Amino acid sequence: MKPVTGFSKLTKIEKIEWLAGQLDGEAAKLVNSLPAYWHPDETVQKRFDEFSENTLTNYNLPFGIAPNFLINGKVYSVPMVIEESSVVAAASLGAKFWLERGGFRTRVLSTTKVGQIHFQWQGNKDKLRAHFTDIRPELLKAVAHLTMNMDGRGGGITDLDLVDMTGQLENYYQIKLQAETCNAMGANFINSVLEELATVFRAGVEADERFEAMEKKVHVIMCILSNYTPDCVVEVSVECPIDDLGGFPGGLSAREFAEKFATAVRIAEIDPNRAVTHNKGIMNGIDAVVIATGNDFRAIEACAHAYAARDGHYRSLSSVDLTGDMFRFSLRVPLAVGTVGGLTSLHPLARTSLAVLENPTAPELMQVMAAVGLAQNFGAVKSLITTGIQKGHMKLHLLNILNQFEANQEEIEKAKTHFSDKVVSFTGARDFLKTIRG
Ligand code: MEV
């Protein structure tokens, strides 16, 4: 590739032509075919293009539905956007299994979001503390024009503190803001408030006569929300008498299943190697709903894993309790999501997802996501401790393998019948196609 200047100024077609011109053969052909993925409606396409920069085309992912999620007595059909086969199937099976056993119980424990002004300042700490206490009401007043709407919706700033971090970094302090952002994820709200607060705070220090000349300089490093939201947490659980769990493949009794399941989850509490994969299974479900509803999956992922390591040891987000004759499986996870703002109303499919969920509030959406995460985790661990993960996974993946070899419908049907009682593998599917193609 050659370096390029002014790429962003080119039209979409010019960008594609430039890129294709840098490549040969198959690669150039692939790039030239990008317009095939444009939306037929130009207005919709324009909107997609404008979500990001230097957009060439759309990247399609399957949008599916996992029905039968009974959550706090209400049934949801949950939209999921994910490319991995068997995730939607596992969520649907998990939802159905628990639909027949009382469903999911969820509870939002807290919804606090956090932002920080990171700054350095040199001087007498007691004076700075006194200044902050005095100026705090003024700081809040100075951002009232930004918080007014959020206040009106029952949210706004819930706390503002000075945090002394000088023990960890010389002259380093924070102003820590806590906020309730109602149905918004709140990133723009918090960042705007922080930047305004920083300006007023800096000016306030400069104007305070109590400070010596050398103490008047606040060196703001940055103002930004924190994606770590350990106080924006939802809990979900399922439970039933162990005997009601039913029978399982391999002649496993309900009691044996429950104990094996609990041991598998315990392993994920002890061993980070297993815990990461275990939690990845939970996030398969959560991310799919996060993406379907136009929320920020990077923020959700970063936070969930930090939360899983909050005691200094990376652990399973879910846990099992087998007290008495009951099987209780639960999950606690931070989910800072929104149902207004951002892509939620701009992306037509995010809007569709929210409409399918009957336009939930952000706390309601947190509960749906957590339920899908738990169902997913239940499905994965259930497969792992009974049939093994590959049996179901490869069966659903068979179509991907056949598509890779451009199998026609007749070949697909033949392959499905052939593999209905066999373990699917890439080479097995390839060899089967070779045989029937002679
Ligand atoms: C695969 O995407 C997810 C699993 O690995 C999760 C797990 O191991 O618990 C199956």
Coordinates of C-alpha atoms and ligand atoms in Angstrom, one line a residue:
M1 CA 0.0 0.0 0.0
K2 CA 1.1 3.6 -0.7
P3 CA 0.6 6.3 1.8
V4 CA -2.2 8.7 0.9
T5 CA -3.2 12.2 1.7
G6 CA -6.7 13.6 1.5
F7 CA -8.3 10.1 1.6
S8 CA -11.2 11.3 3.8
K9 CA -12.0 14.0 1.2
L10 CA -12.6 11.4 -1.6
T11 CA -16.1 10.3 -2.4
K12 CA -17.1 6.7 -1.3
I13 CA -16.6 5.4 -4.9
E14 CA -13.2 7.2 -5.2
K15 CA -12.1 5.7 -1.9
I16 CA -13.1 2.2 -3.2
E17 CA -11.3 2.8 -6.5
W18 CA -8.2 4.1 -4.7
L19 CA -8.1 1.0 -2.4
A20 CA -8.7 -1.4 -5.3
G21 CA -6.0 0.3 -7.3
Q22 CA -3.5 -0.6 -4.5
L23 CA -4.3 -4.2 -4.8
D24 CA -4.2 -6.9 -7.5
G25 CA -6.3 -9.9 -8.7
E26 CA -8.7 -11.3 -6.1
A27 CA -8.1 -8.6 -3.5
A28 CA -8.9 -5.8 -6.0
K29 CA -12.0 -7.8 -7.1
L30 CA -13.2 -8.1 -3.5
V31 CA -12.7 -4.4 -2.9
N32 CA -14.5 -3.5 -6.1
S33 CA -17.5 -5.6 -5.0
L34 CA -18.0 -3.6 -1.8
P35 CA -20.9 -1.5 -3.3
A36 CA -22.9 -4.8 -3.5
Y37 CA -23.4 -4.5 0.3
W38 CA -24.8 -0.9 0.2
H39 CA -28.4 -0.5 1.4
P40 CA -30.8 0.0 -1.6
D41 CA -32.4 3.0 0.2
E42 CA -29.9 5.9 -0.2
T43 CA -31.2 7.7 2.9
V44 CA -30.6 4.7 5.0
Q45 CA -27.2 4.2 3.5
K46 CA -26.2 7.8 4.1
R47 CA -27.0 7.3 7.7
F48 CA -24.9 4.2 8.0
D49 CA -22.0 6.0 6.3
E50 CA -22.2 8.8 8.7
F51 CA -22.0 6.7 11.9
S52 CA -18.3 6.4 11.2
E53 CA -15.6 7.8 9.0
N54 CA -14.0 6.7 5.7
T55 CA -16.9 4.3 5.3
L56 CA -16.9 2.2 2.2
T57 CA -19.8 -0.2 2.8
N58 CA -21.7 -2.1 5.4
Y59 CA -20.5 -5.1 7.3
N60 CA -23.4 -7.5 7.7
L61 CA -24.0 -9.7 10.8
P62 CA -27.0 -12.0 11.4
F63 CA -29.8 -10.4 13.4
G64 CA -31.8 -13.2 15.2
I65 CA -34.4 -13.7 17.9
A66 CA -34.2 -15.8 21.0
P67 CA -37.9 -16.2 22.1
N68 CA -39.4 -17.4 25.4
F69 CA -37.4 -15.4 27.9
L70 CA -39.6 -15.2 30.9
I71 CA -38.1 -12.4 33.0
N72 CA -39.9 -11.3 36.2
G73 CA -43.2 -12.7 34.9
K74 CA -43.0 -11.1 31.5
V75 CA -42.1 -12.9 28.3
Y76 CA -39.6 -11.3 25.9
S77 CA -38.4 -12.3 22.4
V78 CA -34.8 -11.0 22.5
P79 CA -33.0 -9.7 19.4
M80 CA -29.4 -10.9 19.1
V81 CA -26.8 -9.9 16.7
I82 CA -23.9 -12.4 16.5
E83 CA -21.9 -14.2 13.9
E84 CA -21.1 -17.3 16.0
S85 CA -23.2 -20.3 15.3
S86 CA -25.1 -22.0 18.2
V87 CA -25.2 -18.9 20.5
V88 CA -28.8 -17.9 19.5
A89 CA -29.8 -21.6 19.6
A90 CA -28.3 -22.0 23.1
A91 CA -30.0 -18.8 24.4
S92 CA -33.3 -20.0 23.0
L93 CA -32.9 -23.5 24.5
G94 CA -31.9 -22.0 27.9
A95 CA -34.9 -19.6 27.8
K96 CA -37.3 -22.5 27.0
F97 CA -35.8 -24.7 29.7
W98 CA -36.2 -22.0 32.4
L99 CA -39.6 -20.9 31.0
E100 CA -40.9 -24.2 32.2
R101 CA -39.2 -23.7 35.6
G102 CA -40.3 -20.3 36.7
G103 CA -38.2 -18.1 34.5
F104 CA -35.5 -15.6 35.3
R105 CA -35.6 -13.3 38.3
T106 CA -33.7 -10.1 38.0
R107 CA -33.0 -7.1 40.1
V108 CA -31.1 -3.9 39.3
L109 CA -28.8 -3.3 42.3
S110 CA -27.6 0.2 41.3
T111 CA -27.4 2.5 38.3
T112 CA -24.6 4.9 39.2
K113 CA -22.2 6.1 36.5
V114 CA -18.8 7.7 37.1
G115 CA -16.6 10.4 35.5
Q116 CA -13.3 11.8 36.6
I117 CA -11.3 15.0 36.2
H118 CA -7.7 13.9 36.5
F119 CA -5.5 16.8 37.5
Q120 CA -2.1 17.6 39.1
W121 CA -1.7 20.3 41.7
Q122 CA 1.1 21.3 44.0
G123 CA 0.5 22.9 47.4
N124 CA -1.0 22.5 50.8
K125 CA -3.6 19.7 50.7
D126 CA -5.7 21.1 53.5
K127 CA -6.1 24.3 51.6
L128 CA -7.2 22.4 48.5
R129 CA -9.7 20.4 50.5
A130 CA -11.1 23.6 52.1
H131 CA -11.3 25.2 48.7
F132 CA -13.1 22.3 47.2
T133 CA -15.7 22.2 50.0
D134 CA -16.3 25.9 49.5
I135 CA -16.5 25.9 45.8
R136 CA -18.5 22.6 45.4
P137 CA -21.9 24.4 45.3
E138 CA -20.6 26.8 42.8
L139 CA -19.3 24.0 40.6
L140 CA -22.7 22.4 40.6
K141 CA -24.4 25.7 39.8
A142 CA -22.0 26.3 36.9
V143 CA -23.1 23.1 35.2
A144 CA -26.8 23.5 35.9
H145 CA -27.5 24.4 32.3
L146 CA -26.0 21.0 31.3
T147 CA -27.8 19.0 33.9
M148 CA -31.2 20.7 33.8
N149 CA -32.8 18.2 31.4
M150 CA -31.3 15.2 33.2
D151 CA -32.4 16.6 36.5
G152 CA -35.9 17.0 35.0
R153 CA -35.9 13.2 34.1
G154 CA -35.0 12.3 37.7
G155 CA -31.3 12.0 37.1
G156 CA -28.3 14.3 37.3
I157 CA -25.2 14.6 39.4
T158 CA -25.5 12.5 42.6
D159 CA -22.0 13.2 44.1
L160 CA -18.9 15.2 43.5
D161 CA -15.8 14.5 45.5
L162 CA -12.1 15.5 45.6
V163 CA -9.9 12.3 45.7
D164 CA -6.3 12.5 46.9
M165 CA -4.2 10.2 44.7
T166 CA -0.9 11.7 45.6
G167 CA 0.1 8.5 47.4
Q168 CA 0.2 6.8 44.0
L169 CA 1.4 9.6 41.7
E170 CA 3.0 12.9 42.7
N171 CA 0.6 15.8 42.9
Y172 CA -2.2 13.7 41.4
Y173 CA -5.8 14.4 42.4
Q174 CA -9.2 13.6 40.9
I175 CA -12.6 15.2 41.0
K176 CA -14.9 12.2 41.0
L177 CA -18.4 12.8 39.7
Q178 CA -21.2 10.3 40.2
A179 CA -24.3 10.6 38.1
E180 CA -27.7 9.0 37.4
T181 CA -28.2 9.1 33.7
C182 CA -31.7 7.5 33.5
N183 CA -32.3 5.9 30.2
A184 CA -29.1 7.2 28.6
M185 CA -25.8 5.5 28.7
G186 CA -24.6 8.9 29.7
A187 CA -21.2 9.2 28.2
N188 CA -21.8 12.5 26.4
F189 CA -23.7 13.9 29.4
I190 CA -20.8 13.0 31.8
N191 CA -18.0 14.2 29.5
S192 CA -19.7 17.5 28.8
V193 CA -20.3 18.1 32.5
L194 CA -16.7 17.2 33.4
E195 CA -15.1 19.5 30.8
E196 CA -17.2 22.4 32.0
L197 CA -16.5 21.6 35.7
A198 CA -12.7 21.5 35.0
T199 CA -12.8 25.0 33.5
V200 CA -14.7 26.4 36.4
F201 CA -12.6 24.5 39.0
R202 CA -9.3 25.8 37.4
A203 CA -10.6 29.4 37.4
G204 CA -11.8 29.0 41.0
V205 CA -8.4 27.9 42.3
E206 CA -6.7 30.8 40.4
A207 CA -9.1 33.3 42.0
D208 CA -8.9 32.0 45.6
E209 CA -6.8 34.4 47.7
R210 CA -6.0 31.6 50.2
F211 CA -3.6 30.0 47.7
E212 CA 0.0 31.2 47.3
A213 CA 1.0 32.2 43.7
M214 CA 2.6 28.7 43.1
E215 CA -0.6 27.0 44.3
K216 CA -2.9 28.7 41.8
K217 CA -2.1 26.5 38.9
V218 CA -4.3 23.4 38.3
H219 CA -2.9 21.2 35.6
V220 CA -5.8 19.3 34.1
I221 CA -4.6 16.1 32.6
M222 CA -8.0 14.8 31.2
C223 CA -11.7 14.8 31.8
I224 CA -13.5 11.5 30.9
L225 CA -16.2 9.2 32.1
S226 CA -15.1 5.9 33.6
N227 CA -16.3 2.8 31.8
Y228 CA -15.8 0.9 35.0
T229 CA -19.2 1.0 36.6
P230 CA -19.2 -1.4 39.6
D231 CA -22.2 0.5 40.9
C232 CA -24.3 0.0 37.8
V233 CA -25.0 -3.7 38.4
V234 CA -27.8 -6.1 37.7
E235 CA -28.4 -9.5 39.3
V236 CA -30.2 -12.4 37.6
S237 CA -31.0 -15.9 38.9
V238 CA -32.9 -19.0 38.0
E239 CA -33.8 -21.7 40.5
C240 CA -35.7 -24.9 40.8
P241 CA -35.8 -28.1 42.9
I242 CA -32.8 -30.3 41.7
D243 CA -35.2 -33.1 40.8
D244 CA -37.0 -30.8 38.4
L245 CA -33.9 -30.3 36.3
G246 CA -34.8 -33.5 34.4
G247 CA -32.6 -36.1 32.8
F248 CA -29.5 -35.4 30.8
P249 CA -27.5 -37.1 28.0
G250 CA -25.3 -40.0 29.0
G251 CA -27.8 -41.1 31.7
L252 CA -26.8 -38.3 34.0
S253 CA -29.3 -37.9 36.9
A254 CA -30.6 -34.4 37.9
R255 CA -28.5 -34.6 41.1
E256 CA -25.4 -35.7 39.3
F257 CA -25.9 -32.9 36.7
A258 CA -26.4 -30.3 39.5
E259 CA -23.2 -31.3 41.3
K260 CA -21.2 -31.5 38.1
F261 CA -22.5 -28.1 37.0
A262 CA -21.7 -26.6 40.4
T263 CA -18.1 -28.0 40.2
A264 CA -17.7 -26.6 36.7
V265 CA -18.7 -23.1 37.9
R266 CA -16.5 -23.5 41.0
I267 CA -13.5 -24.2 38.7
A268 CA -14.3 -20.9 36.9
E269 CA -14.2 -19.2 40.3
I270 CA -10.8 -20.6 41.1
D271 CA -8.9 -20.7 37.8
P272 CA -8.6 -17.6 35.6
N273 CA -7.8 -19.7 32.5
R274 CA -11.2 -21.3 32.7
A275 CA -12.9 -18.2 34.1
V276 CA -12.1 -16.1 31.0
T277 CA -13.7 -18.7 28.7
H278 CA -16.6 -19.2 31.1
N279 CA -17.2 -15.4 31.1
K280 CA -16.7 -15.2 27.4
G281 CA -19.7 -17.6 27.1
I282 CA -21.8 -15.2 29.3
M283 CA -20.6 -12.3 27.1
N284 CA -21.7 -14.2 23.9
G285 CA -25.2 -13.6 25.0
I286 CA -24.8 -10.1 26.5
D287 CA -22.8 -8.7 23.6
A288 CA -25.3 -10.0 21.1
V289 CA -28.1 -8.0 22.8
V290 CA -25.8 -5.0 23.4
I291 CA -25.0 -4.9 19.6
A292 CA -28.6 -5.5 18.6
T293 CA -29.8 -2.5 20.7
G294 CA -27.0 -0.2 19.4
N295 CA -25.1 -0.1 22.7
D296 CA -21.3 0.1 23.2
F297 CA -20.0 -3.5 23.4
R298 CA -16.4 -2.4 24.0
A299 CA -17.5 -0.5 27.2
I300 CA -19.6 -3.4 28.4
E301 CA -16.7 -5.9 27.7
A302 CA -14.0 -3.8 29.4
C303 CA -16.2 -3.3 32.4
A304 CA -17.4 -6.8 32.8
H305 CA -13.9 -8.3 32.9
A306 CA -12.6 -5.6 35.3
Y307 CA -15.6 -6.4 37.5
A308 CA -14.8 -10.1 37.3
A309 CA -11.3 -9.3 38.8
R310 CA -12.5 -6.8 41.4
D311 CA -11.1 -8.7 44.3
G312 CA -7.7 -8.9 42.6
H313 CA -8.4 -12.4 41.1
Y314 CA -10.2 -12.9 37.8
R315 CA -13.2 -15.1 38.5
S316 CA -16.5 -16.4 37.1
L317 CA -19.2 -13.8 37.0
S318 CA -21.8 -16.5 37.7
S319 CA -22.2 -18.8 40.7
V320 CA -24.2 -21.8 41.8
D321 CA -25.8 -22.6 45.1
L322 CA -27.0 -26.1 45.9
T323 CA -28.5 -25.5 49.4
G324 CA -31.0 -28.1 50.4
D325 CA -32.7 -29.7 47.3
M326 CA -32.6 -26.5 45.3
F327 CA -30.5 -25.6 42.2
R328 CA -29.8 -21.9 42.1
F329 CA -27.7 -20.3 39.4
S330 CA -27.1 -16.6 39.4
L331 CA -25.0 -13.9 37.8
R332 CA -24.1 -10.3 38.8
V333 CA -22.7 -8.1 36.0
P334 CA -22.3 -4.3 35.5
L335 CA -24.2 -3.1 32.4
A336 CA -24.1 0.6 31.7
V337 CA -26.5 0.7 28.7
G338 CA -28.9 3.1 27.3
T339 CA -32.3 3.0 25.5
V340 CA -32.1 6.6 24.3
G341 CA -29.3 8.6 22.7
G342 CA -26.4 7.3 20.7
L343 CA -27.2 4.8 18.0
T344 CA -30.4 3.5 19.8
S345 CA -32.7 5.7 17.7
L346 CA -30.5 6.4 14.7
H347 CA -29.8 2.8 13.6
P348 CA -32.9 1.4 12.2
L349 CA -32.1 -2.1 13.5
A350 CA -31.3 -0.9 17.0
R351 CA -34.7 0.9 16.9
T352 CA -36.3 -2.3 15.7
S353 CA -34.6 -4.3 18.6
L354 CA -35.9 -1.9 21.2
A355 CA -39.4 -2.0 19.6
V356 CA -39.3 -5.8 19.8
L357 CA -38.4 -5.5 23.5
E358 CA -41.4 -3.2 23.8
N359 CA -39.2 -0.1 24.3
P360 CA -37.6 -0.9 27.7
T361 CA -36.1 1.5 30.1
A362 CA -32.3 1.2 30.6
P363 CA -32.7 -0.8 33.8
E364 CA -35.2 -3.1 32.1
L365 CA -32.7 -3.6 29.3
M366 CA -30.0 -4.4 31.8
Q367 CA -32.2 -7.2 33.1
V368 CA -32.9 -8.7 29.7
M369 CA -29.2 -8.7 28.8
A370 CA -28.3 -10.3 32.1
A371 CA -30.9 -13.0 31.6
V372 CA -29.5 -13.8 28.2
G373 CA -26.0 -13.9 29.6
L374 CA -27.1 -16.4 32.3
A375 CA -29.1 -18.5 29.7
Q376 CA -26.0 -18.6 27.5
N377 CA -23.8 -19.6 30.4
F378 CA -26.2 -22.3 31.4
G379 CA -26.3 -23.7 27.9
A380 CA -22.6 -23.7 27.5
V381 CA -21.8 -25.3 30.8
K382 CA -24.6 -27.8 30.3
S383 CA -23.2 -28.9 27.0
L384 CA -19.6 -29.0 28.3
I385 CA -20.5 -31.3 31.2
T386 CA -22.8 -33.6 29.2
T387 CA -22.3 -34.1 25.5
G388 CA -19.2 -31.8 25.1
I389 CA -19.4 -28.5 23.3
Q390 CA -18.5 -29.7 19.8
K391 CA -21.5 -32.0 19.1
G392 CA -24.1 -29.2 19.0
H393 CA -21.7 -26.6 17.9
M394 CA -20.4 -28.4 14.9
K395 CA -23.9 -29.5 13.9
L396 CA -24.9 -25.9 13.6
H397 CA -21.5 -25.0 12.0
L398 CA -22.0 -27.7 9.3
L399 CA -23.9 -25.2 7.1
N400 CA -20.9 -22.8 7.3
I401 CA -18.5 -25.5 6.2
L402 CA -20.8 -26.6 3.4
N403 CA -21.2 -23.0 2.3
Q404 CA -17.4 -22.7 2.2
F405 CA -17.5 -25.4 -0.5
E406 CA -20.4 -23.8 -2.2
A407 CA -22.7 -26.7 -1.6
N408 CA -26.1 -26.6 -3.3
Q409 CA -29.4 -27.2 -1.5
E410 CA -29.5 -30.9 -2.5
E411 CA -26.0 -31.4 -1.2
I412 CA -26.8 -29.6 2.0
E413 CA -29.9 -31.8 2.6
K414 CA -27.8 -34.9 2.0
A415 CA -25.1 -33.7 4.3
K416 CA -27.6 -32.9 7.1
T417 CA -29.1 -36.4 6.8
H418 CA -25.6 -38.0 6.7
F419 CA -24.3 -36.1 9.8
S420 CA -27.6 -36.4 11.8
D421 CA -26.1 -39.3 13.8
K422 CA -22.4 -38.5 13.4
V423 CA -19.9 -36.0 14.8
V424 CA -19.3 -33.1 12.3
S425 CA -15.8 -32.1 11.4
F426 CA -14.4 -29.9 8.7
T427 CA -12.6 -32.8 7.0
G428 CA -15.6 -35.1 7.4
A429 CA -17.9 -32.5 5.7
R430 CA -15.3 -31.8 2.9
D431 CA -14.8 -35.6 2.3
F432 CA -18.6 -36.2 2.3
L433 CA -19.0 -33.5 -0.4
K434 CA -16.2 -35.0 -2.4
T435 CA -17.8 -38.4 -2.3
I436 CA -21.3 -37.3 -3.4
R437 CA -19.8 -35.1 -6.1
G438 CA -18.0 -38.1 -7.4
Ligands
MEV1 C1 -17.8 -20.4 23.0 O1 -18.0 -19.2 22.2 C2 -18.2 -20.2 24.4 C3 -17.8 -21.3 25.3 O2 -16.4 -21.6 25.2 C4 -18.1 -20.9 26.7 C5 -17.7 -21.8 27.8 O3 -16.7 -22.6 27.6 O4 -18.3 -21.8 28.9 C6 -18.5 -22.6 25.0

